[in-house]
Tab-separated table of C-alpha atoms and ligand atoms in Angstrom:
chain	number	residue	atom	x	y	z
A	1464	UNK	CA	-1.456	-7.549	10.386
A	1465	UNK	CA	-1.517	-11.466	11.468
A	1466	UNK	CA	0.244	-14.142	8.286
A	1467	UNK	CA	0.688	-10.629	5.752
A	1468	UNK	CA	3.685	-10.693	3.590
A	1469	UNK	CA	5.951	-8.226	3.431
A	1470	UNK	CA	8.825	-6.793	2.724
A	1471	UNK	CA	11.143	-3.724	4.244
A	1472	UNK	CA	13.255	-1.917	2.750
A	1473	UNK	CA	16.552	-0.463	4.050
A	1474	UNK	CA	18.487	1.657	1.938
A	1475	UNK	CA	21.754	3.532	3.456
A	1476	UNK	CA	20.690	6.974	5.887
A	1477	UNK	CA	21.304	6.760	10.079
A	1478	UNK	CA	17.533	6.862	10.545
A	1479	UNK	CA	18.176	2.641	9.562
A	1480	UNK	CA	18.727	2.007	12.748
A	1481	UNK	CA	15.199	3.485	13.441
A	1482	UNK	CA	14.001	0.040	11.313
A	1483	UNK	CA	15.248	-2.810	14.060
A	1484	UNK	CA	12.326	-1.077	16.233
A	1485	UNK	CA	10.276	-1.410	12.987
A	1486	UNK	CA	10.366	-4.932	12.488
A	1487	UNK	CA	9.818	-6.167	15.903
A	1488	UNK	CA	6.468	-3.724	15.791
A	1489	UNK	CA	4.999	-5.097	13.137
A	1490	UNK	CA	6.893	-8.374	13.776
A	1491	UNK	CA	4.366	-8.298	17.368
A	1492	UNK	CA	1.733	-7.850	14.836
A	1493	UNK	CA	2.112	-10.703	13.114
A	1494	UNK	CA	3.223	-9.853	10.173
A	1495	UNK	CA	6.332	-11.566	8.146
A	1496	UNK	CA	9.032	-8.909	7.421
A	1497	UNK	CA	11.867	-10.435	5.002
A	1498	UNK	CA	14.468	-7.822	5.034
A	1499	UNK	CA	16.287	-6.322	2.400
A	1500	UNK	CA	18.981	-3.762	2.605
A	1501	UNK	CA	21.095	-2.262	0.331
A	1502	UNK	CA	24.734	-2.427	0.458
A	1503	UNK	CA	24.960	1.282	1.984
A	1504	UNK	CA	21.909	0.685	4.399
A	1505	UNK	CA	24.455	-2.185	5.445
A	1506	UNK	CA	27.051	0.964	6.321
A	1507	UNK	CA	24.805	1.520	9.236
A	1508	UNK	CA	23.392	-1.488	10.910
A	1509	UNK	CA	24.663	-5.096	10.663
A	1510	UNK	CA	22.024	-7.394	8.560
A	1511	UNK	CA	22.247	-9.468	11.680
A	1512	UNK	CA	20.220	-7.613	14.101
A	1513	UNK	CA	17.264	-7.674	11.355
A	1514	UNK	CA	17.499	-11.335	11.307
A	1515	UNK	CA	17.920	-12.049	15.021
A	1516	UNK	CA	14.267	-9.201	14.402
A	1517	UNK	CA	12.683	-10.743	10.969
A	1518	UNK	CA	13.408	-14.376	12.099
A	1519	UNK	CA	14.314	-14.361	8.259
A	1520	UNK	CA	18.202	-14.355	6.646
A	1521	UNK	CA	18.530	-10.076	4.863
A	1522	UNK	CA	19.034	-10.181	1.391
A	1523	UNK	CA	20.894	-8.013	0.337
A	1524	UNK	CA	22.138	-9.265	-2.841
A	1525	UNK	CA	20.498	-10.345	-6.592
A	1526	UNK	CA	22.884	-12.929	-6.769
A	1527	UNK	CA	23.108	-14.410	-3.372
A	1528	UNK	CA	22.356	-17.870	-1.203
A	1529	UNK	CA	18.017	-17.014	-0.848
A	1530	UNK	CA	18.623	-16.496	-5.195
A	1531	UNK	CA	20.484	-20.299	-4.416
A	1532	UNK	CA	17.157	-21.855	-3.006
A	1533	UNK	CA	15.206	-20.516	-4.900
A	1534	UNK	CA	13.754	-16.680	-3.979
A	1535	UNK	CA	14.936	-14.924	-6.123
A	1536	UNK	CA	14.065	-11.635	-6.985
A	1537	UNK	CA	10.826	-12.384	-8.580
A	1538	UNK	CA	9.593	-15.266	-6.148
A	1539	UNK	CA	10.282	-12.303	-3.400
A	1540	UNK	CA	8.132	-9.251	-5.462
A	1541	UNK	CA	5.766	-11.855	-6.101
A	1542	UNK	CA	5.930	-13.476	-1.855
A	1543	UNK	CA	5.596	-9.115	-0.881
A	1544	UNK	CA	1.575	-8.197	-0.178
A	1545	UNK	CA	3.449	-4.410	0.181
A	1546	UNK	CA	7.204	-3.446	0.251
A	1547	UNK	CA	8.195	-0.781	2.036
A	1548	UNK	CA	11.175	0.909	1.915
A	1549	UNK	CA	12.363	2.491	5.662
A	1550	UNK	CA	14.267	4.725	5.838
A	1551	UNK	CA	14.385	5.631	1.517
A	1552	UNK	CA	16.888	7.899	0.735
A	1553	UNK	CA	17.225	10.382	-1.868
A	1554	UNK	CA	19.855	8.070	-4.183
A	1555	UNK	CA	17.039	4.895	-3.585
A	1556	UNK	CA	14.318	6.841	-4.721
A	1557	UNK	CA	16.189	8.386	-7.954
A	1558	UNK	CA	16.769	5.326	-8.435
A	1559	UNK	CA	13.223	4.124	-8.287
A	1560	UNK	CA	12.067	6.647	-10.412
A	1561	UNK	CA	14.742	5.985	-13.407
A	1562	UNK	CA	13.255	2.864	-12.245
A	1563	UNK	CA	16.602	1.643	-12.720
A	1564	UNK	CA	17.461	-2.114	-11.671
A	1565	UNK	CA	20.693	-2.004	-10.183
A	1566	UNK	CA	19.902	-4.566	-7.580
A	1567	UNK	CA	18.445	-6.798	-5.715
A	1568	UNK	CA	15.608	-3.494	-4.026
A	1569	UNK	CA	15.223	-1.768	-7.367
A	1570	UNK	CA	14.970	-4.985	-9.448
A	1571	UNK	CA	11.919	-6.374	-6.944
A	1572	UNK	CA	10.056	-3.008	-6.638
A	1573	UNK	CA	10.658	-3.127	-11.063
A	1574	UNK	CA	8.969	-6.864	-10.484
A	1575	UNK	CA	6.511	-6.621	-7.813
A	1576	UNK	CA	2.266	-6.423	-8.035
A	1577	UNK	CA	2.117	-5.467	-4.028
A	1578	UNK	CA	1.853	-1.802	-2.949
A	1579	UNK	CA	4.647	0.107	-1.824
A	1580	UNK	CA	5.344	2.606	0.046
A	1581	UNK	CA	8.372	4.786	0.662
A	1582	UNK	CA	9.511	6.470	3.831
A	1583	UNK	CA	11.976	8.865	3.121
A	1584	UNK	CA	14.271	10.167	5.166
A	1585	UNK	CA	17.471	12.203	4.943
A	1586	UNK	CA	19.274	16.011	5.298
A	1587	UNK	CA	16.424	18.882	4.909
A	1588	UNK	CA	18.479	19.942	1.772
A	1589	UNK	CA	18.504	17.439	-0.122
A	1590	UNK	CA	14.514	16.868	0.666
A	1591	UNK	CA	13.578	20.006	-0.641
A	1592	UNK	CA	16.124	19.566	-4.064
A	1593	UNK	CA	14.732	20.086	-7.263
A	1594	UNK	CA	15.862	17.190	-8.099
A	1595	UNK	CA	14.640	14.645	-5.186
A	1596	UNK	CA	10.965	17.013	-5.020
A	1597	UNK	CA	10.994	16.027	-9.222
A	1598	UNK	CA	11.483	12.142	-8.609
A	1599	UNK	CA	8.563	11.335	-6.044
A	1600	UNK	CA	6.582	13.722	-7.629
A	1601	UNK	CA	7.220	11.254	-10.382
A	1602	UNK	CA	6.612	8.318	-7.420
A	1603	UNK	CA	3.516	10.038	-6.151
A	1604	UNK	CA	2.181	9.448	-9.954
A	1605	UNK	CA	2.578	6.215	-10.621
A	1606	UNK	CA	1.187	4.933	-7.210
A	1607	UNK	CA	4.367	4.825	-4.820
A	1608	UNK	CA	2.701	6.422	-1.394
A	1609	UNK	CA	4.837	8.874	0.190
A	1610	UNK	CA	4.905	8.380	4.312
A	1611	UNK	CA	6.208	11.360	5.705
A	1612	UNK	CA	8.634	12.892	6.421
A	1613	UNK	CA	7.970	14.460	9.045
A	1614	UNK	CA	9.253	18.048	10.184
A	1615	UNK	CA	12.031	17.964	12.814
A	1616	UNK	CA	15.670	18.141	14.389
A	1617	UNK	CA	18.078	16.103	12.231
A	1618	UNK	CA	21.242	14.370	12.823
A	1619	UNK	CA	23.041	16.510	11.446
A	1620	UNK	CA	21.703	18.916	13.199
A	1621	UNK	CA	19.623	20.720	11.111
A	1622	UNK	CA	15.839	20.968	10.997
A	1623	UNK	CA	12.968	20.600	8.581
A	1624	UNK	CA	11.291	18.108	6.829
A	1625	UNK	CA	13.681	15.007	5.432
A	1626	UNK	CA	13.726	12.749	9.387
A	1627	UNK	CA	11.428	9.589	8.975
A	1628	UNK	CA	8.609	8.763	10.687
A	1629	UNK	CA	8.510	7.037	14.089
A	1630	UNK	CA	8.031	3.463	13.691
A	1631	UNK	CA	4.920	3.031	15.254
A	1632	UNK	CA	2.834	5.745	12.390
A	1633	UNK	CA	4.944	3.467	9.861
A	1634	UNK	CA	3.208	0.206	11.384
A	1635	UNK	CA	-0.144	2.149	11.380
A	1636	UNK	CA	0.332	3.311	7.827
A	1637	UNK	CA	1.290	-0.702	7.416
A	1638	UNK	CA	-1.382	-1.955	8.363
A	1639	UNK	CA	-3.726	1.088	6.784
A	1640	UNK	CA	-2.012	-0.249	2.914
A	1641	UNK	CA	-2.636	-3.534	3.277
A	1642	UNK	CA	-6.481	-3.548	5.064
A	1643	UNK	CA	-9.539	-4.911	3.471
A	1644	UNK	CA	-10.890	-2.500	0.925
A	1645	UNK	CA	-13.114	0.345	1.531
A	1646	UNK	CA	-16.078	1.366	-0.838
A	1647	UNK	CA	-13.390	3.545	-2.324
A	1648	UNK	CA	-11.032	0.824	-3.165
A	1649	UNK	CA	-9.052	1.167	-6.111
A	1650	UNK	CA	-11.071	4.850	-7.450
A	1651	UNK	CA	-9.312	8.149	-7.632
A	1652	UNK	CA	-10.874	10.686	-6.364
A	1653	UNK	CA	-9.563	14.022	-7.587
A	1654	UNK	CA	-10.587	17.885	-4.793
A	1655	UNK	CA	-10.092	21.164	-5.464
A	1656	UNK	CA	-9.091	23.241	-2.511
A	1657	UNK	CA	-8.876	26.724	-1.097
A	1658	UNK	CA	-8.862	29.818	-3.275
A	1659	UNK	CA	-7.382	31.209	-5.383
A	1660	UNK	CA	-4.967	34.493	-6.242
A	1661	UNK	CA	-5.026	36.582	-9.490
A	1662	UNK	CA	-2.100	38.314	-9.522
A	1663	UNK	CA	-3.504	42.260	-9.416
A	1664	UNK	CA	1.217	43.094	-9.323
A	1665	UNK	CA	3.542	41.382	-7.848
A	1666	UNK	CA	2.382	42.644	-4.936
A	1667	UNK	CA	-0.790	42.235	-4.933
A	1668	UNK	CA	-3.530	39.345	-5.753
A	1669	UNK	CA	-7.857	38.782	-5.886
A	1670	UNK	CA	-9.021	36.055	-4.028
A	1671	UNK	CA	-11.253	35.259	-1.911
A	1672	UNK	CA	-12.020	34.005	2.064
A	1673	UNK	CA	-11.126	30.324	2.209
A	1674	UNK	CA	-9.365	28.303	4.592
A	1675	UNK	CA	-9.520	25.230	2.587
A	1676	UNK	CA	-10.164	23.748	5.694
A	1677	UNK	CA	-12.682	21.832	4.541
A	1678	UNK	CA	-11.624	20.471	0.610
A	1679	UNK	CA	-8.595	18.740	3.270
A	1680	UNK	CA	-11.641	17.153	5.486
A	1681	UNK	CA	-12.985	15.989	2.844
A	1682	UNK	CA	-9.844	15.000	1.089
A	1683	UNK	CA	-9.103	13.374	4.052
A	1684	UNK	CA	-12.723	11.794	4.079
A	1685	UNK	CA	-12.684	9.999	0.968
A	1686	UNK	CA	-9.445	8.853	1.319
A	1687	UNK	CA	-10.265	6.905	4.767
A	1688	UNK	CA	-12.482	5.730	2.161
A	1689	UNK	CA	-9.883	3.482	0.487
A	1690	UNK	CA	-9.655	5.861	-2.063
A	1691	UNK	CA	-6.379	7.171	-3.559
A	1692	UNK	CA	-6.875	10.591	-3.559
A	1693	UNK	CA	-4.958	14.666	-5.441
A	1694	UNK	CA	-5.687	16.460	-3.699
A	1695	UNK	CA	-5.455	20.601	-5.736
A	1696	UNK	CA	-5.207	23.009	-3.332
A	1697	UNK	CA	-4.341	26.873	-3.315
A	1698	UNK	CA	-2.670	28.280	-0.984
A	1699	UNK	CA	-3.384	27.864	2.280
A	1700	UNK	CA	-1.944	26.621	5.600
A	1701	UNK	CA	-2.643	23.514	6.346
A	1702	UNK	CA	-0.697	20.565	6.620
A	1703	UNK	CA	-2.319	17.718	3.741
A	1704	UNK	CA	-4.313	15.159	5.125
A	1705	UNK	CA	-1.589	11.692	5.312
A	1706	UNK	CA	-2.062	9.826	2.777
A	1707	UNK	CA	-3.089	12.664	-0.176
A	1708	UNK	CA	-1.641	14.052	-3.174
A	1709	UNK	CA	-0.718	17.524	-3.546
A	1710	UNK	CA	-0.448	19.654	-5.641
A	1711	UNK	CA	0.055	23.172	-5.008
A	1712	UNK	CA	-1.466	26.027	-6.729
A	1713	UNK	CA	-2.239	30.041	-7.047
A	1714	UNK	CA	-4.068	30.591	-9.913
A	1715	UNK	CA	-7.230	29.428	-11.182
A	1716	UNK	CA	-5.482	29.063	-14.226
A	1717	UNK	CA	-2.915	27.165	-12.597
A	1718	UNK	CA	-5.358	24.950	-10.811
A	1719	UNK	CA	-7.172	24.558	-14.145
A	1720	UNK	CA	-3.790	23.178	-15.490
A	1721	UNK	CA	-3.291	20.545	-13.188
A	1722	UNK	CA	-6.435	19.745	-12.662
A	1723	UNK	CA	-6.455	18.998	-16.002
A	1724	UNK	CA	-3.710	16.876	-16.367
A	1725	UNK	CA	-4.687	14.466	-13.406
A	1726	UNK	CA	-7.802	14.608	-14.534
A	1727	UNK	CA	-7.858	10.223	-16.481
A	1728	UNK	CA	-8.874	7.856	-14.107
A	1729	UNK	CA	-10.043	10.175	-12.438
A	1730	UNK	CA	-13.266	8.153	-10.883
A	1731	UNK	CA	-14.906	11.460	-8.817
A	1732	UNK	CA	-14.245	14.652	-9.017
A	1733	UNK	CA	-14.892	17.324	-5.650
A	1734	UNK	CA	-14.385	21.084	-6.455
A	1735	UNK	CA	-15.329	22.791	-3.092
A	1736	UNK	CA	-12.056	24.938	-3.514
A	1737	UNK	CA	-13.012	29.454	-4.061
A	1738	UNK	CA	-11.704	29.727	-7.210
A	1739	UNK	CA	-11.995	34.029	-8.109
A	1740	UNK	CA	-14.680	34.391	-10.297
A	1741	UNK	CA	-12.836	37.601	-12.425
A	1742	UNK	CA	-9.303	37.680	-13.387
A	1743	UNK	CA	-7.443	41.554	-13.400
A	1744	UNK	CA	-7.350	41.291	-17.549
A	1745	UNK	CA	-2.836	41.822	-16.361
A	1746	UNK	CA	-0.553	41.288	-14.486
A	1747	UNK	CA	1.581	44.831	-13.626
A	1748	UNK	CA	5.295	43.492	-14.067
A	1749	UNK	CA	6.191	46.320	-11.802
A	1750	UNK	CA	4.351	47.016	-8.077
A	1751	UNK	CA	1.741	49.590	-9.455
A	1752	UNK	CA	2.045	52.757	-7.970
A	1753	UNK	CA	-0.609	54.967	-5.881
A	1754	UNK	CA	-0.418	57.750	-7.367
A	1755	UNK	CA	-4.491	59.008	-7.702
A	1756	UNK	CA	-7.294	59.069	-5.092
A	1757	UNK	CA	-9.264	56.144	-7.029
A	1758	UNK	CA	-8.543	53.241	-9.187
A	1759	UNK	CA	-10.139	50.895	-11.542
A	1760	UNK	CA	-9.534	47.663	-12.570
A	1761	UNK	CA	-10.106	45.851	-15.009
A	1762	UNK	CA	-11.705	41.920	-14.633
A	1763	UNK	CA	-12.341	38.955	-16.792
A	1764	UNK	CA	-13.763	36.179	-15.835
A	1765	UNK	CA	-11.954	32.773	-15.372
A	1766	UNK	CA	-12.322	29.510	-16.857
A	1767	UNK	CA	-14.945	27.350	-14.440
A	1768	UNK	CA	-12.778	24.605	-13.314
A	1769	UNK	CA	-16.038	22.442	-11.745
A	1770	UNK	CA	-18.501	22.784	-15.769
A	1771	UNK	CA	-15.021	22.057	-18.122
A	1772	UNK	CA	-14.314	18.611	-16.153
A	1773	UNK	CA	-18.732	18.603	-16.146
A	1774	UNK	CA	-18.210	19.020	-20.009
A	1775	UNK	CA	-15.237	17.177	-20.335
A	1776	UNK	CA	-15.171	13.234	-22.565
A	1777	UNK	CA	-13.737	11.735	-19.618
A	1778	UNK	CA	-16.208	13.124	-17.154
A	1779	UNK	CA	-16.369	11.305	-14.077
A	1780	UNK	CA	-19.365	11.714	-10.974
A	1781	UNK	CA	-19.690	15.760	-10.216
A	1782	UNK	CA	-19.415	17.399	-6.880
A	1783	UNK	CA	-19.393	20.940	-6.390
A	1784	UNK	CA	-19.994	23.388	-3.908
A	1785	UNK	CA	-21.975	26.171	-3.218
A	1786	UNK	CA	-21.213	29.248	-0.943
A	1787	UNK	CA	-24.225	31.765	-1.089
A	1788	UNK	CA	-25.704	34.522	1.514
A	1789	UNK	CA	-29.646	34.221	0.393
A	1790	UNK	CA	-31.553	31.833	-1.290
A	1791	UNK	CA	-29.122	29.167	-0.957
A	1792	UNK	CA	-31.701	26.230	-2.084
A	1793	UNK	CA	-32.917	28.083	-4.512
A	1794	UNK	CA	-28.865	28.944	-6.530
A	1795	UNK	CA	-27.390	25.486	-5.208
A	1796	UNK	CA	-30.048	23.683	-7.695
A	1797	UNK	CA	-29.506	26.467	-9.809
A	1798	UNK	CA	-25.479	25.426	-10.011
A	1799	UNK	CA	-26.944	21.610	-9.866
A	1800	UNK	CA	-28.766	22.094	-13.239
A	1801	UNK	CA	-27.112	24.367	-15.173
A	1802	UNK	CA	-22.914	23.096	-14.079
A	1803	UNK	CA	-24.798	19.362	-15.062
A	1804	UNK	CA	-23.651	17.982	-11.348
A	1805	UNK	CA	-24.733	14.547	-10.045
A	1806	UNK	CA	-24.080	16.598	-6.638
A	1807	UNK	CA	-24.140	19.726	-4.646
A	1808	UNK	CA	-23.407	20.224	-1.203
A	1809	UNK	CA	-24.700	23.921	-0.345
A	1810	UNK	CA	-23.868	26.333	2.779
A	1811	UNK	CA	-25.068	29.416	3.801
A	1812	UNK	CA	-21.736	31.817	4.333
A	1813	UNK	CA	-21.660	35.049	5.677
A	1814	UNK	CA	-20.734	37.381	8.364
A	1815	UNK	CA	-18.472	34.240	11.204
A	1816	UNK	CA	-20.378	31.715	8.875
A	1817	UNK	CA	-18.505	28.497	7.199
A	1818	UNK	CA	-15.325	30.635	6.764
A	1819	UNK	CA	-11.872	29.882	8.947
A	1820	UNK	CA	-14.186	28.087	11.118
A	1821	UNK	CA	-13.837	24.525	11.918
A	1822	UNK	CA	-17.674	23.157	12.116
A	1823	UNK	CA	-20.253	23.867	9.445
A	1824	UNK	CA	-23.874	22.696	8.260
A	1825	UNK	CA	-24.499	21.443	4.198
A	1826	UNK	CA	-27.780	20.915	2.092
A	1827	UNK	CA	-26.272	18.703	-0.072
A	1828	UNK	CA	-28.721	18.054	-3.634
A	1829	UNK	CA	-28.882	16.549	-6.462
A	1830	UNK	CA	-31.553	15.433	-9.157
A	1831	UNK	CA	-34.879	14.516	-7.719
A	1832	UNK	CA	-33.620	14.624	-3.879
A	1833	UNK	CA	-31.822	16.504	-0.415
A	1834	UNK	CA	-30.146	16.331	3.140
A	1835	UNK	CA	-29.405	18.397	5.527
A	1836	UNK	CA	-27.034	17.577	7.230
A	1837	UNK	CA	-26.266	18.959	10.142
A	1838	UNK	CA	-23.859	22.081	12.019
A	1839	UNK	CA	-20.801	19.267	13.102
A	1840	UNK	CA	-17.183	19.886	12.538
A	1841	UNK	CA	-15.596	19.957	9.429
A	1842	UNK	CA	-14.474	16.668	9.206
A	1843	UNK	CA	-17.383	14.762	10.600
A	1844	UNK	CA	-19.375	16.534	7.705
A	1845	UNK	CA	-16.647	15.541	5.325
A	1846	UNK	CA	-17.196	12.447	6.514
A	1847	UNK	CA	-20.754	12.650	5.550
A	1848	UNK	CA	-20.606	13.826	2.521
A	1849	UNK	CA	-18.233	10.865	1.145
A	1850	UNK	CA	-20.772	9.240	2.502
A	1851	UNK	CA	-23.707	10.860	0.515
A	1852	UNK	CA	-21.475	10.954	-2.822
A	1853	UNK	CA	-20.150	6.864	-2.425
A	1854	UNK	CA	-24.109	5.818	-2.248
A	1855	UNK	CA	-24.952	7.087	-5.089
A	1856	UNK	CA	-21.824	6.963	-7.002
A	1857	UNK	CA	-22.577	3.450	-6.590
A	1858	UNK	CA	-25.688	3.877	-7.565
A	1859	UNK	CA	-25.113	4.547	-10.783
A	1860	UNK	CA	-25.207	2.556	-13.863
A	1861	UNK	CA	-21.378	0.968	-14.474
A	1862	UNK	CA	-19.866	3.096	-11.071
A	1863	UNK	CA	-17.112	0.858	-12.411
A	1864	UNK	CA	-16.870	2.252	-15.929
A	1865	UNK	CA	-14.369	5.179	-13.568
A	1866	UNK	CA	-12.090	3.122	-11.856
A	1867	UNK	CA	-9.040	5.141	-11.973
A	1868	UNK	CA	-5.858	3.378	-14.160
A	1869	UNK	CA	-4.649	1.932	-11.289
A	1870	UNK	CA	-7.507	0.162	-9.535
A	1871	UNK	CA	-7.672	-2.589	-7.418
A	1872	UNK	CA	-9.430	-4.673	-6.741
A	1873	UNK	CA	-13.258	-3.589	-6.791
A	1874	UNK	CA	-15.576	-1.410	-4.121
A	1875	UNK	CA	-17.297	-2.920	-1.502
A	1876	UNK	CA	-20.925	-2.374	-2.155
A	1877	UNK	CA	-23.483	-0.334	-0.515
A	1878	UNK	CA	-23.996	-1.299	3.271
A	1879	UNK	CA	-20.141	0.251	3.728
A	1880	UNK	CA	-21.439	3.525	2.377
A	1881	UNK	CA	-24.829	3.430	3.584
A	1882	UNK	CA	-22.756	3.593	6.626
A	1883	UNK	CA	-20.666	5.982	5.991
A	1884	UNK	CA	-24.060	7.615	4.594
A	1885	UNK	CA	-25.995	7.669	7.518
A	1886	UNK	CA	-24.535	10.291	9.560
A	1887	UNK	CA	-27.377	11.058	13.456
A	1888	UNK	CA	-29.461	13.607	12.941
A	1889	UNK	CA	-29.732	13.583	9.505
A	1890	UNK	CA	-33.688	14.636	7.548
A	1891	UNK	CA	-34.122	13.174	4.719
A	1892	UNK	CA	-36.118	14.041	2.189
B	3118	C5P	O1	-20.383	29.704	-10.382
B	3118	C5P	P1	-19.474	28.763	-8.759
B	3118	C5P	O2	-18.443	29.782	-8.251
B	3118	C5P	O3	-20.613	29.805	-7.649
B	3118	C5P	O4	-19.385	27.469	-8.815
B	3118	C5P	C1	-19.309	26.766	-6.805
B	3118	C5P	C2	-18.132	26.145	-7.279
B	3118	C5P	O5	-18.014	26.062	-8.653
B	3118	C5P	C3	-17.240	25.038	-5.987
B	3118	C5P	O6	-17.640	23.977	-6.281
B	3118	C5P	C4	-16.317	26.112	-7.007
B	3118	C5P	O7	-15.122	25.311	-6.490
B	3118	C5P	C5	-16.703	25.487	-8.382
B	3118	C5P	N1	-16.163	26.333	-9.184
B	3118	C5P	C6	-14.793	26.391	-11.069
B	3118	C5P	N2	-14.508	27.394	-10.243
B	3118	C5P	C7	-14.018	27.759	-10.977
B	3118	C5P	C8	-15.836	28.981	-10.358
B	3118	C5P	C9	-16.838	27.738	-9.864
B	3118	C5P	O8	-14.130	24.665	-9.578
B	3118	C5P	N3	-14.065	29.062	-11.989
């Protein structure tokens, strides 16, 4: 982080005292830190503390001395290589979401081309409030990175989400945001994961066995490779990978709607979700009573999300999964062709295989090629598969065509991809 220029925004919250340590740690790593405080933040910590730790006068007013000295909000916005707001209060997130420019911090956020990251800190009910969640969702869609919040004891005595991440974690996140480009930097990747639930009545559903672990590991591996990742997940009990935007859904219809909404600007689509292939023709409004010995459910086909993405006009690079109990390669290759995929990852499933466990093995197929990825942890496997996807994606005539609308610099090229794509023990043919 040596010489990197960071604007650290501090807004009003009890966690502001932790930002003093954050400044110290960023400065230790060689970063130049310019602290910008809101008026509310000064009720919690004095500017003198931050000035002493950063070695720079703290800025807080649109019309203060810095402005007079030629370092107005536009100059400050241009100077920043990263704008990190920690703590980010509910009020600040709301103002940022609505494009207000009523103080120095919001104004320079609007005027800066640098990545913006926010570490929310607030009471857990304020965090869970629909208004805050709406604002956070809006900001994430615009590319603002949410760092946290953490879950735990709060200064107000309550327990839940809303704790600011600890300074060492924030330093690591800042370093990643400032780090050199990964091969997928500037590309948006969408991953579907987990099962879907298709409603029978208010208490019952049809579903598939799926823990979501493979999809979550892939989302993490794609994020590590520099991509902006959107993870559309069915009901699972897994924490979100850091830096990944997650959209929770239940049914196939909801997953399809979320995928369609997010598709513009997506460079790579990976369908790992175990989407239910059939759903009940109708969902009973009231609980069905068990009055007869047998019962029939009329089912109808769900939308094939993967096939629709593959046939869409803004078709991204499309990767599918195939879970088969037998004739794995034969069925997977048929699926590759039938759904017009760029690549398919197949695994053998069955009793005590693949589901719910942390290890797996994959057979990866594309037109004219195959590679076996031997059994390893799902995260290692995901990293290896990401390498293969990157390699094949970059081999296309013009992968730049599929860059995200919010793209930054271009990809680093196939060397990094090849490094990523070379897990030990791989057998290719
Ligand atoms: O045809 P099959 O369900 O075996 O294909 C599996 C692949 O298709 C997976 O990538 C899965 O995520 C995707 N899929 C989908 N929507 C469905 C069914 C499967 O996206 N309704």
